Amino acid sequence: MASESAVLRHPRALKRRAAIWGGLVFLVAALILGASSGIISLSWTEVREGIMGGVQSDNYRVVYLIRTPRVLCGALAGLNLALSGCILQGILRNPLADPGIIGVTAGAGLFAMFVMIILPEMTTLVPIAAFMGAILSVSIVFALSWDRGIQPLRMILAGVAVATFFGGAQTALMVFYSDKIQGTINWMAGGFQGASWTHVTMILPYSLIGLAVVFLASRWLNALQLGEETARSIGVNVERVRLVLLVIAAVLAASAVSVAGMLGFVGLVVPHMVRLVTGVDFDYLLPASAIWGASFIVITDTVARTVAAPVEIPVGVFMSFLGAPFFLYLLKKGMKQQ
Amino acid sequence: MMLEAKNLNVGYGSRLIVKNINLSVASSDIISIIGPNGSGKSTLLRALARLLPVASGEIRLSGEDINKKNEKEIAKLMAFMPQSTDFPGDITVRELVSLGRMPYRGFLDEFGERDFQAINRALELTNMTIYQHRSVLALSGGERQRARLALALAQEPQLLMLDEPTTYLDIRHQLELMMLIHQLHDDLGLTVIMVLHDLNHAARFSNRIVAIKDGAILADGNVNRVFSEDNIKTLYGVENTILTLEEGGQKHLVCLPHDLVRRTGN
């Protein structure tokens, strides 16, 4: 009982519940909206029949083979990116940390671009190449920042250096193959065009790992917020916890980037927005970030492909235009309260 | 013996800060470590709290080598309150104190009745119960230190280590915190090791003083023996007078440094 009353009397109790339950409702609504809207607009009944019904109907093909994997891919990528950003911000104790900071995006970008330009006949391998590139550059960053455990400050510097190096290689590819970069630009902008069930199965295992982290690791992240010395004093093996969480953050981001391209914004901004509502307690911050990351991408992707139909606005572009002003609004509001 | 350091050397890289220190802490002790800036007193304390790796020698807590013992088991026996003013941002006092239960929680455990008791008790002991639902950011300096002390107490340690706990506090809040620590020693039987800058606090609130100079122990013993004009002069390079004042039926040793020792020769 003591626990319950303490939770209820927390000044943010109501906001926290709203962030999680409201987020869940919003996510479900976004998923349904995403599956039913598009160039061929379908009612909810048609969507249901599309999924449950006969294999041969047109609705089935649209809903089951095109839209459902697309919204699911979006939701899972959003979940992974938001969790990754949230974990990184927690470990580095820096609200500006995002998956780009550990080299994920640079490595994925270079490898994906390499396949698309040099081996255009193998474009189906792009997600796998992007994943491998992300893991490779993250491994380099981790190795460079190792000194009896990963040192956060060294990691940020190593991340910048590695990103610069991989970015230079990308620029070189673009200059030397300027005639072939058309397709790569779309990928770089990020999006879910052509997302299939294969993509869903590629990203799903990592999302499950991410969800496990939500339930198991939030206390570690809370402890790390006390500073290294206090965290150690309460019995946390700081080096080990940091390494495990960083590896998880890296694969979460890598898996998302491999299917969705460069959607850096989500990992940076969603956890930040959520924190303004829930506060820094990771017991609430992690699940709320996961939910809002997922719904944020689903809703922006849906709007991006319908608002100017039949032209699709790249979701990454759309997200920045929508998210950045909203982010600034929240920041300004948060500052006033303090 | 609660805590024992044998031939302890601690350093950064190849430079040794703590040199060949032997120290035995009994469970009834309340020890102040004093010494000039850069003498290695904080380094010694942090090594004893296994926050720094040992270059050579060993530290035993209840007979076991602390660098081989499980972190959680150590955290149940000893708590360390660092000097830093770091706070995780907008969390409540109760949330902060709850983190002190970390070593008692298994991988999948939620907080249990035992945890709530310990948290409530830690809040009571530090008079923080009325502030428990307040954000740590809204606390004054003295309240913040008490909240951090409550976090350490929620670990239910037998040994409490504090690194300059009164830094940044005004004299009232310094006194309040020192009296609280002393009371915890008397009432709970907590063993206390603290690094203090204020010599008069060290003389009043501890039963044993360890004086550190250049990484080695200059003097170690009860207050009356270590707190001498000669020792203070050697330690800090100041001419000083130690006075005995009587106030409220108690004798207090007070050190007045009045001049710098003129360095002759080189």
XYZ file of C-alpha atoms in Angstrom:
604
model
C 0.000 0.000 0.000
C 2.816 2.313 0.883
C 4.080 1.907 -2.650
C 0.774 2.682 -4.264
C 0.117 5.828 -2.297
C 3.687 6.977 -2.928
C 3.244 6.449 -6.666
C -0.092 8.225 -6.661
C 1.188 11.169 -4.683
C 4.003 11.739 -7.094
C 3.588 15.197 -8.644
C 3.780 13.702 -12.128
C 1.578 10.666 -11.418
C -1.232 11.815 -13.655
C 0.972 12.974 -16.508
C 2.841 9.683 -16.463
C -0.303 7.639 -16.742
C -1.558 9.892 -19.487
C 1.729 9.523 -21.390
C 1.604 5.715 -21.301
C -2.111 4.938 -21.627
C -2.836 7.851 -23.916
C 0.147 6.795 -26.005
C -1.161 3.243 -26.312
C -4.587 4.424 -27.425
C -2.976 6.821 -29.868
C -0.743 4.043 -31.235
C -3.659 1.703 -31.880
C -5.567 4.512 -33.571
C -2.521 5.374 -35.673
C -2.075 1.752 -36.755
C -5.725 1.482 -37.820
C -5.613 4.834 -39.580
C -2.382 3.833 -41.324
C -3.872 0.583 -42.570
C -7.092 2.150 -43.811
C -5.885 5.334 -45.470
C -4.000 5.644 -48.691
C -4.691 6.190 -52.321
C -7.389 3.537 -52.082
C -9.262 4.571 -48.999
C -10.807 1.703 -47.034
C -13.217 1.622 -44.152
C -12.302 -0.191 -40.957
C -14.670 -3.057 -41.883
C -12.941 -3.418 -45.210
C -9.586 -3.449 -43.482
C -10.776 -6.191 -41.167
C -12.198 -8.186 -44.038
C -8.997 -7.528 -45.935
C -6.974 -9.183 -43.199
C -9.378 -11.978 -42.236
C -11.044 -12.521 -45.563
C -10.257 -14.271 -48.818
C -6.752 -14.359 -50.126
C -7.770 -13.262 -53.580
C -9.504 -9.950 -52.903
C -7.860 -6.688 -53.884
C -8.421 -5.333 -50.413
C -6.513 -8.267 -49.009
C -3.544 -7.516 -51.212
C -3.551 -3.827 -50.360
C -4.060 -4.268 -46.656
C -2.173 -7.449 -45.911
C 0.731 -7.235 -48.336
C 1.327 -3.505 -48.541
C -0.142 -1.431 -45.753
C 0.081 -3.737 -42.744
C 3.792 -4.491 -43.120
C 4.358 -0.820 -43.759
C 2.671 0.425 -40.590
C 4.229 -2.375 -38.561
C 7.673 -1.570 -39.935
C 7.109 2.052 -39.055
C 5.934 1.225 -35.547
C 8.839 -1.131 -34.860
C 11.431 1.229 -36.332
C 10.009 4.067 -34.266
C 10.047 1.942 -31.138
C 13.654 0.880 -31.707
C 14.927 4.349 -32.544
C 13.181 6.007 -29.615
C 14.417 3.361 -27.169
C 17.924 3.566 -28.571
C 17.974 7.337 -28.191
C 16.472 7.110 -24.732
C 19.082 4.603 -23.565
C 21.933 6.636 -25.077
C 20.700 9.844 -23.479
C 20.545 7.993 -20.175
C 24.011 6.491 -20.384
C 25.717 9.627 -21.626
C 23.575 11.777 -19.335
C 23.268 14.103 -22.263
C 19.877 15.087 -23.650
C 21.396 15.703 -27.076
C 22.617 12.151 -27.608
C 21.068 10.190 -30.470
C 21.941 7.030 -32.424
C 24.073 9.125 -34.772
C 26.451 9.898 -31.919
C 27.771 6.336 -31.741
C 28.281 6.138 -35.495
C 25.218 4.067 -36.361
C 23.881 6.288 -39.125
C 27.237 6.982 -40.765
C 28.152 3.302 -41.037
C 24.719 2.237 -42.229
C 24.618 5.067 -44.761
C 27.974 4.250 -46.284
C 27.340 0.525 -46.650
C 23.835 1.021 -48.034
C 25.091 3.577 -50.507
C 27.938 1.310 -51.541
C 25.540 -1.505 -52.402
C 23.124 0.786 -54.222
C 25.817 2.427 -56.335
C 28.412 -0.280 -56.925
C 26.149 -3.350 -56.846
C 22.793 -2.009 -58.059
C 21.593 -5.480 -59.042
C 21.739 -6.514 -55.377
C 19.533 -3.831 -53.854
C 17.619 -6.439 -51.854
C 20.754 -6.677 -49.734
C 20.612 -3.020 -48.750
C 19.028 -3.585 -45.320
C 21.554 -6.274 -44.430
C 24.459 -4.163 -45.674
C 23.176 -1.169 -43.720
C 22.902 -3.274 -40.593
C 26.435 -4.579 -41.025
C 27.753 -1.091 -41.681
C 26.082 0.224 -38.554
C 27.481 -2.580 -36.416
C 30.949 -2.139 -37.910
C 31.150 1.578 -37.230
C 29.706 1.159 -33.739
C 32.329 -1.507 -33.024
C 35.061 0.881 -34.124
C 33.654 3.620 -31.906
C 33.422 1.260 -28.919
C 36.954 -0.017 -29.456
C 38.318 3.534 -29.623
C 36.548 4.548 -26.433
C 37.580 1.519 -24.408
C 39.583 2.038 -21.246
C 38.510 -0.491 -18.624
C 34.960 -0.142 -19.873
C 33.539 2.321 -22.368
C 34.284 5.909 -21.403
C 31.343 8.160 -22.354
C 33.354 11.253 -23.225
C 35.810 9.321 -25.368
C 32.857 7.648 -27.036
C 31.345 10.954 -28.122
C 34.673 12.089 -29.586
C 35.313 8.735 -31.273
C 31.748 8.820 -32.623
C 32.330 12.224 -34.196
C 35.625 11.080 -35.731
C 34.191 7.857 -37.157
C 31.103 9.644 -38.481
C 33.324 12.188 -40.205
C 35.413 9.438 -41.782
C 32.418 7.446 -43.037
C 30.722 10.657 -44.134
C 33.799 11.525 -46.181
C 33.620 8.136 -47.866
C 29.946 8.767 -48.668
C 30.768 12.114 -50.233
C 33.518 10.475 -52.286
C 31.048 7.879 -53.591
C 28.574 10.617 -54.477
C 31.195 12.620 -56.343
C 32.667 9.715 -58.300
C 29.296 8.159 -59.146
C 27.224 11.309 -59.435
C 25.187 9.731 -62.242
C 23.954 6.893 -60.018
C 23.043 8.630 -56.797
C 19.366 9.213 -57.634
C 18.123 6.093 -55.847
C 20.351 6.573 -52.867
C 19.001 10.031 -52.112
C 15.562 8.596 -51.431
C 17.030 6.024 -49.102
C 19.002 8.679 -47.269
C 15.854 10.706 -46.702
C 14.413 7.695 -44.910
C 11.072 6.050 -45.426
C 9.014 2.920 -45.607
C 8.191 2.719 -49.278
C 8.124 -0.918 -50.271
C 8.366 -2.208 -46.710
C 7.342 -5.877 -46.709
C 6.846 -8.663 -44.221
C 10.520 -9.544 -44.730
C 11.441 -6.177 -43.321
C 9.094 -6.700 -40.392
C 10.755 -9.999 -39.524
C 14.179 -8.357 -39.829
C 13.424 -5.717 -37.265
C 11.030 -7.564 -34.941
C 13.607 -9.582 -32.948
C 15.419 -6.399 -32.003
C 12.191 -4.737 -30.966
C 11.559 -7.679 -28.645
C 15.005 -7.191 -27.122
C 14.148 -3.517 -26.746
C 10.919 -4.338 -24.949
C 12.774 -6.642 -22.586
C 15.094 -3.745 -21.781
C 12.100 -1.594 -20.949
C 11.119 -3.983 -18.215
C 14.512 -5.093 -16.960
C 17.001 -2.277 -17.380
C 15.184 0.874 -16.343
C 16.535 0.614 -12.815
C 20.101 0.534 -14.144
C 19.508 3.669 -16.149
C 17.992 5.311 -13.086
C 21.038 4.378 -11.043
C 23.427 5.740 -13.677
C 21.688 9.115 -13.421
C 23.107 9.461 -9.901
C 26.622 9.698 -11.259
C 29.205 6.970 -11.545
C 30.351 6.999 -7.926
C 26.924 6.820 -6.354
C 25.815 4.200 -8.876
C 28.781 2.074 -7.858
C 28.074 2.678 -4.209
C 24.586 1.199 -4.547
C 26.057 -1.947 -6.065
C 25.848 -1.320 -9.820
C 28.677 -2.667 -11.936
C 28.891 0.521 -13.978
C 31.203 -0.750 -16.759
C 29.199 -3.887 -17.401
C 25.813 -2.169 -17.323
C 27.060 0.552 -19.644
C 28.467 -1.951 -22.139
C 25.349 -4.118 -22.204
C 23.054 -1.130 -22.653
C 25.240 0.459 -25.326
C 25.323 -2.749 -27.351
C 21.542 -2.988 -27.104
C 21.125 0.673 -28.110
C 23.425 0.079 -31.079
C 21.584 -2.966 -32.452
C 18.226 -1.279 -31.895
C 19.287 1.722 -33.956
C 21.079 -0.402 -36.550
C 18.026 -2.577 -37.138
C 15.799 0.477 -37.542
C 18.171 2.299 -39.859
C 18.618 -0.817 -41.986
C 14.940 -0.942 -42.950
C 13.975 2.719 -42.678
C 17.058 4.639 -43.760
C 18.066 7.812 -42.021
C 15.388 8.792 -39.545
C 17.741 10.304 -37.013
C 15.206 12.736 -35.678
C 13.080 10.184 -33.816
C 15.849 8.915 -31.569
C 16.801 12.417 -30.531
C 13.488 14.132 -30.144
C 10.922 11.563 -29.031
C 12.653 10.647 -25.749
C 13.226 14.318 -25.140
C 9.591 15.213 -25.676
C 8.460 12.344 -23.492
C 10.844 13.368 -20.727
C 9.239 16.798 -20.562
C 6.031 15.006 -19.602
C 7.122 11.978 -17.560
C 10.289 13.323 -15.941
C 13.582 11.414 -15.839
C 12.410 8.240 -14.092
C 13.214 5.541 -16.649
C 10.501 3.250 -15.280
C 8.119 5.576 -17.134
C 10.403 7.279 -19.614
C 11.421 4.077 -21.429
C 7.971 2.591 -22.075
C 6.476 5.983 -22.930
C 9.314 6.701 -25.374
C 8.814 3.322 -27.040
C 5.077 3.894 -27.462
C 5.382 7.456 -28.714
C 8.302 6.632 -31.008
C 6.167 3.952 -32.643
C 3.035 6.082 -32.978
C 4.989 9.120 -34.111
C 6.458 7.307 -37.102
C 3.222 5.541 -38.021
C 1.261 8.770 -38.024
C 3.857 10.859 -39.864
C 4.353 8.103 -42.445
C 0.619 7.886 -43.017
C 0.266 11.629 -43.414
C 3.390 11.872 -45.579
C 2.040 9.373 -48.097
C -1.522 10.681 -48.201
C -1.381 14.441 -47.808
C -0.012 15.129 -51.302
C -1.132 11.825 -52.921
C -0.229 10.434 -55.344
C 3.136 12.023 -54.540
C 4.786 10.709 -51.386
C 6.675 13.198 -49.270
C 9.714 11.422 -47.764
C 8.746 10.734 -44.183
C 12.092 11.927 -42.845
C 11.549 15.336 -44.402
C 7.977 15.485 -43.226
C 8.951 14.439 -39.736
C 11.500 17.197 -39.400
C 9.031 19.831 -40.574
C 6.384 18.594 -38.163
C 8.519 17.517 -35.248
C 11.054 20.318 -34.970
C 8.564 23.137 -34.342
C 6.624 20.979 -31.897
C 9.864 20.135 -30.124
C 10.768 23.808 -29.845
C 7.310 24.567 -28.495
C 7.670 21.919 -25.786
C 11.157 23.118 -24.885
C 10.010 26.683 -24.519
C 7.066 25.630 -22.409
C 9.322 23.465 -20.246
C 11.742 26.326 -19.699
C 8.973 28.654 -18.604
C 7.822 26.163 -15.969
C 11.250 26.026 -14.434
C 37.633 -5.704 12.233
C 35.201 -3.934 9.924
C 37.539 -2.673 7.227
C 41.221 -3.249 6.787
C 43.707 -1.872 4.282
C 47.089 -3.554 3.988
C 50.075 -2.027 2.169
C 47.642 -0.085 0.050
C 48.941 1.763 -3.013
C 46.571 3.689 -5.244
C 47.396 5.892 -8.186
C 46.475 7.239 -11.562
C 48.658 5.731 -14.266
C 52.163 5.326 -12.881
C 51.822 8.137 -10.340
C 51.023 6.896 -6.855
C 48.729 9.106 -4.792
C 48.282 6.801 -1.814
C 51.488 5.130 -0.691
C 51.721 2.004 1.381
C 48.910 2.753 3.786
C 47.876 0.374 6.552
C 44.584 1.137 8.235
C 42.270 -0.888 10.448
C 38.782 0.339 11.100
C 36.870 -1.096 14.057
C 33.100 -1.206 13.996
C 32.772 1.373 16.792
C 34.916 3.926 14.969
C 33.899 7.311 13.695
C 36.958 8.426 11.794
C 37.856 11.736 10.209
C 40.535 11.752 7.555
C 42.246 15.127 7.419
C 45.075 16.522 5.340
C 45.979 19.327 2.961
C 44.729 19.584 -0.612
C 46.309 16.956 -2.820
C 47.435 14.835 0.138
C 45.520 11.835 -1.181
C 42.830 11.748 1.506
C 39.935 11.645 -0.951
C 41.771 9.108 -3.084
C 42.242 6.913 -0.024
C 38.547 7.145 0.870
C 37.444 6.387 -2.687
C 39.766 3.401 -2.878
C 38.358 2.105 0.412
C 34.902 2.455 -1.155
C 36.253 0.423 -4.148
C 35.618 3.325 -6.523
C 39.244 3.310 -7.607
C 41.327 0.296 -8.600
C 44.095 -0.653 -6.222
C 47.652 -0.571 -7.621
C 48.880 -3.013 -4.985
C 47.955 -4.177 -1.519
C 44.484 -5.172 -0.477
C 41.343 -3.953 1.227
C 39.259 -6.335 3.289
C 35.675 -5.712 4.291
C 34.560 -8.079 7.066
C 37.476 -10.286 6.146
C 36.880 -10.456 2.383
C 38.812 -8.711 -0.379
C 36.497 -5.967 -1.650
C 37.794 -6.140 -5.191
C 36.811 -9.799 -5.397
C 33.505 -9.584 -3.578
C 30.156 -9.210 -5.345
C 29.201 -5.531 -5.818
C 25.734 -5.971 -4.395
C 27.005 -7.729 -1.284
C 29.402 -4.848 -0.673
C 26.633 -2.318 -1.219
C 24.650 -3.985 1.564
C 27.564 -3.487 3.954
C 28.855 -0.075 2.999
C 27.582 3.124 1.448
C 29.566 5.993 0.020
C 28.372 9.563 -0.294
C 30.495 11.369 -2.891
C 31.326 15.039 -2.777
C 29.729 15.806 -6.119
C 26.538 17.794 -6.299
C 25.203 15.636 -9.128
C 21.507 15.028 -9.127
C 19.630 13.099 -11.776
C 17.306 16.009 -12.436
C 13.642 16.125 -11.755
C 12.982 13.164 -9.448
C 11.410 13.186 -6.014
C 13.258 12.645 -2.771
C 11.481 9.341 -2.317
C 12.468 8.107 -5.762
C 16.066 9.055 -5.015
C 16.064 7.255 -1.679
C 14.375 4.197 -3.227
C 17.431 3.691 -5.428
C 19.315 2.809 -2.251
C 17.390 -0.488 -2.263
C 19.094 -1.527 -5.504
C 21.428 -4.089 -3.897
C 18.493 -5.872 -2.278
C 16.447 -6.296 -5.427
C 16.819 -9.353 -7.610
C 16.756 -9.111 -11.387
C 12.970 -9.315 -11.611
C 11.961 -8.178 -8.127
C 9.702 -5.256 -7.503
C 9.945 -3.323 -4.241
C 8.714 -5.351 -1.264
C 7.506 -4.525 2.223
C 11.051 -4.763 3.552
C 12.161 -2.120 1.048
C 9.385 0.284 1.996
C 10.322 -0.047 5.654
C 13.947 0.740 4.911
C 13.043 3.712 2.703
C 10.660 5.142 5.292
C 13.207 4.683 8.023
C 15.948 6.373 6.020
C 13.622 9.309 5.404
C 12.727 9.506 9.101
C 16.313 9.321 10.306
C 17.262 12.264 8.122
C 14.061 14.224 8.814
C 13.196 14.111 5.133
C 9.799 12.425 5.457
C 7.902 15.680 4.948
C 9.880 16.381 1.762
C 9.560 12.898 0.276
C 7.260 13.906 -2.578
C 9.188 17.044 -3.391
C 11.506 17.258 -6.371
C 15.180 17.130 -5.404
C 15.684 20.230 -7.532
C 13.472 22.207 -5.163
C 15.587 21.389 -2.093
C 18.025 23.705 -0.336
C 21.693 22.735 -0.035
C 21.280 21.277 3.446
C 18.176 19.306 2.466
C 19.959 17.939 -0.597
C 22.773 16.568 1.519
C 20.231 14.991 3.864
C 18.446 13.444 0.895
C 21.735 11.968 -0.307
C 22.432 10.716 3.179
C 18.977 9.100 3.206
C 19.868 7.350 -0.085
C 22.955 5.904 1.612
C 20.967 4.880 4.692
C 18.364 3.073 2.582
C 21.174 0.633 1.755
C 21.130 -0.255 5.465
C 24.912 -0.225 5.582
C 27.102 -0.993 8.550
C 29.783 1.341 7.256
C 29.167 4.838 5.954
C 31.770 6.812 4.032
C 31.417 10.502 3.333
C 33.624 12.681 1.161
C 33.551 16.253 2.486
C 29.823 16.159 3.247
C 29.631 19.763 4.444
C 31.205 21.480 1.433
C 28.945 24.244 0.039
C 26.841 24.412 3.217
C 26.534 27.381 5.583
C 27.588 26.913 9.203
C 24.128 26.081 10.458
C 23.613 23.363 7.882
C 27.162 22.118 8.373
C 26.497 21.727 12.068
C 23.126 20.121 11.474
C 24.612 17.516 9.112
C 27.573 16.740 11.361
C 25.306 16.319 14.388
C 23.089 14.031 12.352
C 26.020 11.870 11.257
C 27.295 11.693 14.827
C 23.854 10.723 16.048
C 23.600 7.963 13.434
C 26.901 6.601 14.714
C 25.678 6.642 18.308
C 22.138 5.393 17.718
C 22.558 2.866 14.913
C 26.112 1.830 15.668
C 27.167 2.895 12.174
C 30.864 2.859 11.488
C 31.720 6.191 9.879
C 34.737 7.231 7.817
C 34.690 10.769 6.497
C 37.019 13.182 4.805
C 36.649 16.585 6.448
C 38.169 19.946 5.692
C 36.964 21.602 8.871
C 39.442 20.595 11.579
C 37.173 21.685 14.390
C 34.413 19.429 13.088
C 36.901 16.581 12.874
C 37.942 17.168 16.477
C 34.401 17.387 17.751
C 32.549 14.728 15.802
C 35.010 11.862 15.531
C 36.679 9.579 18.006
C 39.663 8.957 15.795
C 41.592 11.102 13.334
C 43.780 9.882 10.496
C 46.120 12.601 9.226
C 47.385 12.117 5.673
C 50.330 13.905 4.141
C 51.826 13.171 0.710
C 49.829 9.984 0.435
C 51.062 8.473 3.689
C 49.703 8.412 7.225
C 51.320 11.096 9.377
C 49.344 10.311 12.507
C 46.496 7.990 13.408
C 44.794 7.717 16.752
C 42.300 9.232 19.120
C 41.505 12.905 18.779
C 43.468 14.130 21.773
C 46.643 12.538 20.501
C 46.456 13.436 16.798
C 44.883 16.866 17.103
C 48.076 18.568 18.250
C 49.756 21.828 17.293
C 52.798 19.942 16.016
C 50.769 17.645 13.790
C 48.686 20.475 12.322
C 51.842 22.466 11.690
C 53.541 19.586 9.882
C 50.385 18.711 7.994
C 49.334 22.121 6.692
C 52.386 24.320 7.206
C 50.618 26.746 9.531
C 51.550 28.102 12.938
C 48.561 27.330 15.114
C 47.233 27.211 18.613
C 44.869 24.580 19.911
C 42.509 25.889 22.516
C 40.199 24.051 24.836
C 36.834 25.718 25.172
C 34.115 24.658 27.545
C 30.562 25.059 26.377
C 27.469 23.302 27.646
C 29.490 21.109 29.992
C 31.578 19.773 27.107
C 35.165 20.406 26.250
C 35.846 21.292 22.632
C 39.237 21.359 20.978
C 39.506 24.297 18.612
C 42.367 24.962 16.248
C 43.268 28.547 15.398
C 45.774 28.837 12.565
C 47.418 32.257 12.922
C 50.426 32.334 10.630
C 52.080 30.542 7.752
C 55.198 28.566 8.442
C 58.065 30.436 6.772
C 59.855 28.061 4.516
C 63.604 28.319 5.135
C 66.375 26.823 3.083
C 65.684 25.832 -0.512
